[in-house]
PDB file of C-alpha atoms in Angstrom:
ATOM      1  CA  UNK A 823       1.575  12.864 -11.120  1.00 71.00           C
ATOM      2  CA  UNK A 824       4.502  13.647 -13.441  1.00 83.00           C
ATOM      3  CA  UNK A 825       5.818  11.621 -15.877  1.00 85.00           C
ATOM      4  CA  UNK A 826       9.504  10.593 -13.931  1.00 83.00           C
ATOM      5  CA  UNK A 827       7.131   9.690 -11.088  1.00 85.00           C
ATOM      6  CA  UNK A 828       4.806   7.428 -12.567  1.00 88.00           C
ATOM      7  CA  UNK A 829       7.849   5.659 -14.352  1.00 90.00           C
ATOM      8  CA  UNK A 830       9.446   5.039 -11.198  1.00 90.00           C
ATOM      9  CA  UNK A 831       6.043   3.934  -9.570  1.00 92.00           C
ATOM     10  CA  UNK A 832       6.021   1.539 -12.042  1.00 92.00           C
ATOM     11  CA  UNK A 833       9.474   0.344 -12.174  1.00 91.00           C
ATOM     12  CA  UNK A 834       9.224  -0.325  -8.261  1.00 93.00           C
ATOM     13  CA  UNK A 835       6.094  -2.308  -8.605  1.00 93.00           C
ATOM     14  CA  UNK A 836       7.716  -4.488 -11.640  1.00 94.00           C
ATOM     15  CA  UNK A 837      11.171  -4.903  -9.568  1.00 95.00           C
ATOM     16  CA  UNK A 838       8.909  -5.950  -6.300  1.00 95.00           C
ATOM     17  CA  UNK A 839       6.806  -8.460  -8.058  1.00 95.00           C
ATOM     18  CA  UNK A 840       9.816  -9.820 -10.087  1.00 94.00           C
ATOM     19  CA  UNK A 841      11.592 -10.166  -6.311  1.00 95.00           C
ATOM     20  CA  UNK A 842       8.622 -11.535  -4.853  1.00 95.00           C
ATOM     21  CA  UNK A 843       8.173 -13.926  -7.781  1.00 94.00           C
ATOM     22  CA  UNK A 844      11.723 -15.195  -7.375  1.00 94.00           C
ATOM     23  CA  UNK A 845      11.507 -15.819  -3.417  1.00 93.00           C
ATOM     24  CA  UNK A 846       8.329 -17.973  -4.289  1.00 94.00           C
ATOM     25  CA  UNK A 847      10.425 -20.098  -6.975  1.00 93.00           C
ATOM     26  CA  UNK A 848      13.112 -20.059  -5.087  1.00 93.00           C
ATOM     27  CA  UNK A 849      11.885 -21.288  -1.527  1.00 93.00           C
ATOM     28  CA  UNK A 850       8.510 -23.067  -1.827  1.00 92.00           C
ATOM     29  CA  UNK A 851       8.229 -24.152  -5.133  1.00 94.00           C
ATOM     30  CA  UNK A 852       8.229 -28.079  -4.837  1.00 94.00           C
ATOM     31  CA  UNK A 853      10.863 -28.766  -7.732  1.00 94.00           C
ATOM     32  CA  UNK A 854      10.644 -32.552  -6.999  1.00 95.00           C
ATOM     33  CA  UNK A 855       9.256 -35.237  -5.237  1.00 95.00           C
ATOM     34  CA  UNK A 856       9.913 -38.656  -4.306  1.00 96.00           C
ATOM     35  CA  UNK A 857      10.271 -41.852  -2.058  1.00 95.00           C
ATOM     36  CA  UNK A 858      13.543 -43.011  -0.265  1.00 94.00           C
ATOM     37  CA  UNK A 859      14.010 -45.929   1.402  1.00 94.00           C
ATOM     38  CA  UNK A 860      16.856 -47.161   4.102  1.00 93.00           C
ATOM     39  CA  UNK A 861      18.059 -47.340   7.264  1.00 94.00           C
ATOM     40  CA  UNK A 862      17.532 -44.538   9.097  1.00 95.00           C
ATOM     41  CA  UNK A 863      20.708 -43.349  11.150  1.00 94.00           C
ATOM     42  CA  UNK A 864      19.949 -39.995  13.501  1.00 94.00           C
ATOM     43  CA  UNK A 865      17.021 -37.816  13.639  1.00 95.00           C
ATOM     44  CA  UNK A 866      18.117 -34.919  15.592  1.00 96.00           C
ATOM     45  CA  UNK A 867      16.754 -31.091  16.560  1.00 95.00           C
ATOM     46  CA  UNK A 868      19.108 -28.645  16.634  1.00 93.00           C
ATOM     47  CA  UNK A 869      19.461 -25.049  15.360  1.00 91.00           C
ATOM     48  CA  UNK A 870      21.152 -21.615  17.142  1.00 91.00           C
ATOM     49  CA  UNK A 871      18.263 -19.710  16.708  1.00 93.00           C
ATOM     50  CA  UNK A 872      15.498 -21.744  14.564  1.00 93.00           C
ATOM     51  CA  UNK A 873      15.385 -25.154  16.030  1.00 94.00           C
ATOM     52  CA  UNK A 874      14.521 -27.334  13.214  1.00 95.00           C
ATOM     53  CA  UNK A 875      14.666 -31.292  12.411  1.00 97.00           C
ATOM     54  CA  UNK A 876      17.282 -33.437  10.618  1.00 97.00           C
ATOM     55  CA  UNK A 877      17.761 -36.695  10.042  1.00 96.00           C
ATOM     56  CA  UNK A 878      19.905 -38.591   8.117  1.00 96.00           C
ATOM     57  CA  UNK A 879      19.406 -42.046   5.700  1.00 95.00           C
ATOM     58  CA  UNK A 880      21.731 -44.527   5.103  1.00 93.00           C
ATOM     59  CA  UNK A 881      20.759 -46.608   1.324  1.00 89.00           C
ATOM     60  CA  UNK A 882      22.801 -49.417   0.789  1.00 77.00           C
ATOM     61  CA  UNK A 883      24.208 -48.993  -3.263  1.00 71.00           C
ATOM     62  CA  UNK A 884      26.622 -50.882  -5.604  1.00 65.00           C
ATOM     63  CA  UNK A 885      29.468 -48.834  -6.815  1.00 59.00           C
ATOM     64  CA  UNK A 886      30.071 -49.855 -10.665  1.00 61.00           C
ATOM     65  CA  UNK A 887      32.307 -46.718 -11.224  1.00 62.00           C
ATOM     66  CA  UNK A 888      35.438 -48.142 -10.236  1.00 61.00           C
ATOM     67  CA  UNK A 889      36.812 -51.619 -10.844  1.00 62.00           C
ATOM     68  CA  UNK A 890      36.492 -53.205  -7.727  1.00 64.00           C
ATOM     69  CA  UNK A 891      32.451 -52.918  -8.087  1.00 62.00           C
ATOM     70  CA  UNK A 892      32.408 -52.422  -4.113  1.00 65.00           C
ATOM     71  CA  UNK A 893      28.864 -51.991  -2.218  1.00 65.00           C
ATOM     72  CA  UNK A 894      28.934 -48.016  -1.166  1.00 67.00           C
ATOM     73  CA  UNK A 895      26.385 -46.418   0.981  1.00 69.00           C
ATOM     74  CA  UNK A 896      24.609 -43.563   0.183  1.00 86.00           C
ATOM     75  CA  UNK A 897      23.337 -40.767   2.499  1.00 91.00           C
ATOM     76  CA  UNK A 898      20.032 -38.533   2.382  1.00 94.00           C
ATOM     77  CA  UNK A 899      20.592 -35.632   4.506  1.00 95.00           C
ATOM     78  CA  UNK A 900      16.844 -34.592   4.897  1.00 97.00           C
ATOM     79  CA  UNK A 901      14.970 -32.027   7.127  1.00 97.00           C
ATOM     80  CA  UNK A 902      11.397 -32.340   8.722  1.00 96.00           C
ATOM     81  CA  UNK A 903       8.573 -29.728   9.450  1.00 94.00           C
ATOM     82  CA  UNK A 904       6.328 -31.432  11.307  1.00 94.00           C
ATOM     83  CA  UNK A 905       7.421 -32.189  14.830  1.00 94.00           C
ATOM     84  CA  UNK A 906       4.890 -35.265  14.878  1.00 95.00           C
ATOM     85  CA  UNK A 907       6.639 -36.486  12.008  1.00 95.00           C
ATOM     86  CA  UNK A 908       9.859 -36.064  13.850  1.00 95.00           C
ATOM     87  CA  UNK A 909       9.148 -37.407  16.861  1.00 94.00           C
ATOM     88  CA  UNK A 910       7.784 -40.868  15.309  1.00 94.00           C
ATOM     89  CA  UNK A 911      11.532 -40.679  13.284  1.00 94.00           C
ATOM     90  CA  UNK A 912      13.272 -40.251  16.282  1.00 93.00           C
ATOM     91  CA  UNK A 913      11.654 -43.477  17.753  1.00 92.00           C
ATOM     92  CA  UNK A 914      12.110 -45.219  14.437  1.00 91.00           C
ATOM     93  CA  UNK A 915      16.090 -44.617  14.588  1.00 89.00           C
ATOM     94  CA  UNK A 916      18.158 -47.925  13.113  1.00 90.00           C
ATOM     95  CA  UNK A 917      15.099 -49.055  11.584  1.00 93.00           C
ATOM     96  CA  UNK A 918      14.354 -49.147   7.990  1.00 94.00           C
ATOM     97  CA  UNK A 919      12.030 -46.875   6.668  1.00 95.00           C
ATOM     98  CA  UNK A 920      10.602 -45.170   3.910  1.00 95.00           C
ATOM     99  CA  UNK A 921       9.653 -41.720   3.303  1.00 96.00           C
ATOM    100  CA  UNK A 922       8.351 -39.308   1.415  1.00 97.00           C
ATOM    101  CA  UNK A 923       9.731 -36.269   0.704  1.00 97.00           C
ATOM    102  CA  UNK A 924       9.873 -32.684  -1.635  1.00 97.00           C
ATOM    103  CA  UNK A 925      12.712 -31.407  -2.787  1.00 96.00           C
ATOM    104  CA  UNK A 926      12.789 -27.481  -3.167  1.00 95.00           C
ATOM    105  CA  UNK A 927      15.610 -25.076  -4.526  1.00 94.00           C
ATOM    106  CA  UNK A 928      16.434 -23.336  -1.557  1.00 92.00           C
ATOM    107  CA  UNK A 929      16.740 -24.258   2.251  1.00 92.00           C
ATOM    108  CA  UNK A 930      14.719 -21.905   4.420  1.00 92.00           C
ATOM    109  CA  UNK A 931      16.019 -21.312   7.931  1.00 92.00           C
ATOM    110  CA  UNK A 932      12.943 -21.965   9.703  1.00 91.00           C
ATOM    111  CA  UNK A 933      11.920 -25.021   7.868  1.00 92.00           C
ATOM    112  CA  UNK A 934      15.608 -27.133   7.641  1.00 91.00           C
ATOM    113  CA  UNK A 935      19.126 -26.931   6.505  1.00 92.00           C
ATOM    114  CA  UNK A 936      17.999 -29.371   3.691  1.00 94.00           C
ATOM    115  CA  UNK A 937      16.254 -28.896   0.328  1.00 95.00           C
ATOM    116  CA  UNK A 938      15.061 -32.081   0.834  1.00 97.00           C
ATOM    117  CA  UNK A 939      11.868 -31.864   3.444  1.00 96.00           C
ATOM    118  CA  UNK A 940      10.059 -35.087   4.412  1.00 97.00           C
ATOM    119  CA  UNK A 941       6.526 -34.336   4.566  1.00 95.00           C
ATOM    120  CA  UNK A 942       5.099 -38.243   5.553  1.00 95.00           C
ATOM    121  CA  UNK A 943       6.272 -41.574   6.809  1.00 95.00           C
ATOM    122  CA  UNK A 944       4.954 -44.281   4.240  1.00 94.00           C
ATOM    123  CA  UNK A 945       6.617 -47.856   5.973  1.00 93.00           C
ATOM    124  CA  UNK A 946       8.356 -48.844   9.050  1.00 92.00           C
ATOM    125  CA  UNK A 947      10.177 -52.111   9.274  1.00 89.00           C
ATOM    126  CA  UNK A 948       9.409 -53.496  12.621  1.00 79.00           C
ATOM    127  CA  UNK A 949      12.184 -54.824  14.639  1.00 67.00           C
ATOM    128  CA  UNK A 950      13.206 -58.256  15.444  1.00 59.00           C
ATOM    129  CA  UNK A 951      12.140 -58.760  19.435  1.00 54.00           C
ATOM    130  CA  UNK A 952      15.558 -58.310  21.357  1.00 49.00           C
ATOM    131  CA  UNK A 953      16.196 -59.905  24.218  1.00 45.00           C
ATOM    132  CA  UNK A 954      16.037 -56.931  27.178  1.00 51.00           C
ATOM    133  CA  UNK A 955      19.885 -56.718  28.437  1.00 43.00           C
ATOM    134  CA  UNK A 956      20.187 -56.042  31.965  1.00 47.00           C
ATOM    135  CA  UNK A 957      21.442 -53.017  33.398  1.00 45.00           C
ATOM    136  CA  UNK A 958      24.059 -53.282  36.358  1.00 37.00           C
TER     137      UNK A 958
END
């Protein structure tokens, strides 16, 4: 093998771990972790091509920025894997809930338009017993 050849062997090798290494970083590396807590407002599964879940908490927050010191709400715009995760969210809508979740630095398409990818459901607050409402 000549000498050009064995440079550009090694050159493509280098630049093909180097790419590899930055896809790993970049989409399943677990940069974070955490717990959030609040009322959980849609889980839904949608997608054009990849049909993948997303949900959506609301966490109650006091705004100090401003003057007024209002109460804001915050939103977690979150994805989900696991469709038996999903499906207990989707029965758990309104409620409020906590869950776990890992934050990565890129959003895959088959996994979730979020970073953010709950991975377990730690609490559910049960719901007061309402009164059935009939149906005419």
């Amino acid at each position: 093998m000549k000498t050009g050849a064995k440079i550009l062997t090694i050159s493509s090798v280098i630049l093909l771990l180097a790419l590899a290494g930055w896809f790993f970083f970049k989409f399943y590396y677990v940069f974070g972790e955490g717990v959030k807590a609040g009322e959980l407002n849609y889980m839904v599964k949608k997608g054009y091509i990849f049909k993948t879940y997303e949900g959506r908490l609301i966490q109650a927050g006091y705004n100090s920025k401003n003057e007024r010191n209002t109460i804001q709400s915050n939103e977690f715009k979150f994805s989900v894997e696991k469709q038996q995760i999903a499906d207990t969210l989707m029965r758990c809508t309104g409620r409020q809930v906590e869950l776990h979740y890992k934050e990565y630095l890129g959003a895959l398409p088959w996994r979730g338009v979020s970073e953010f990818v709950v991975d377990s459901i730690i609490s559910v607050e049960k719901s007061p017993q309402a009164s059935p409402v009939p149906i005419f």
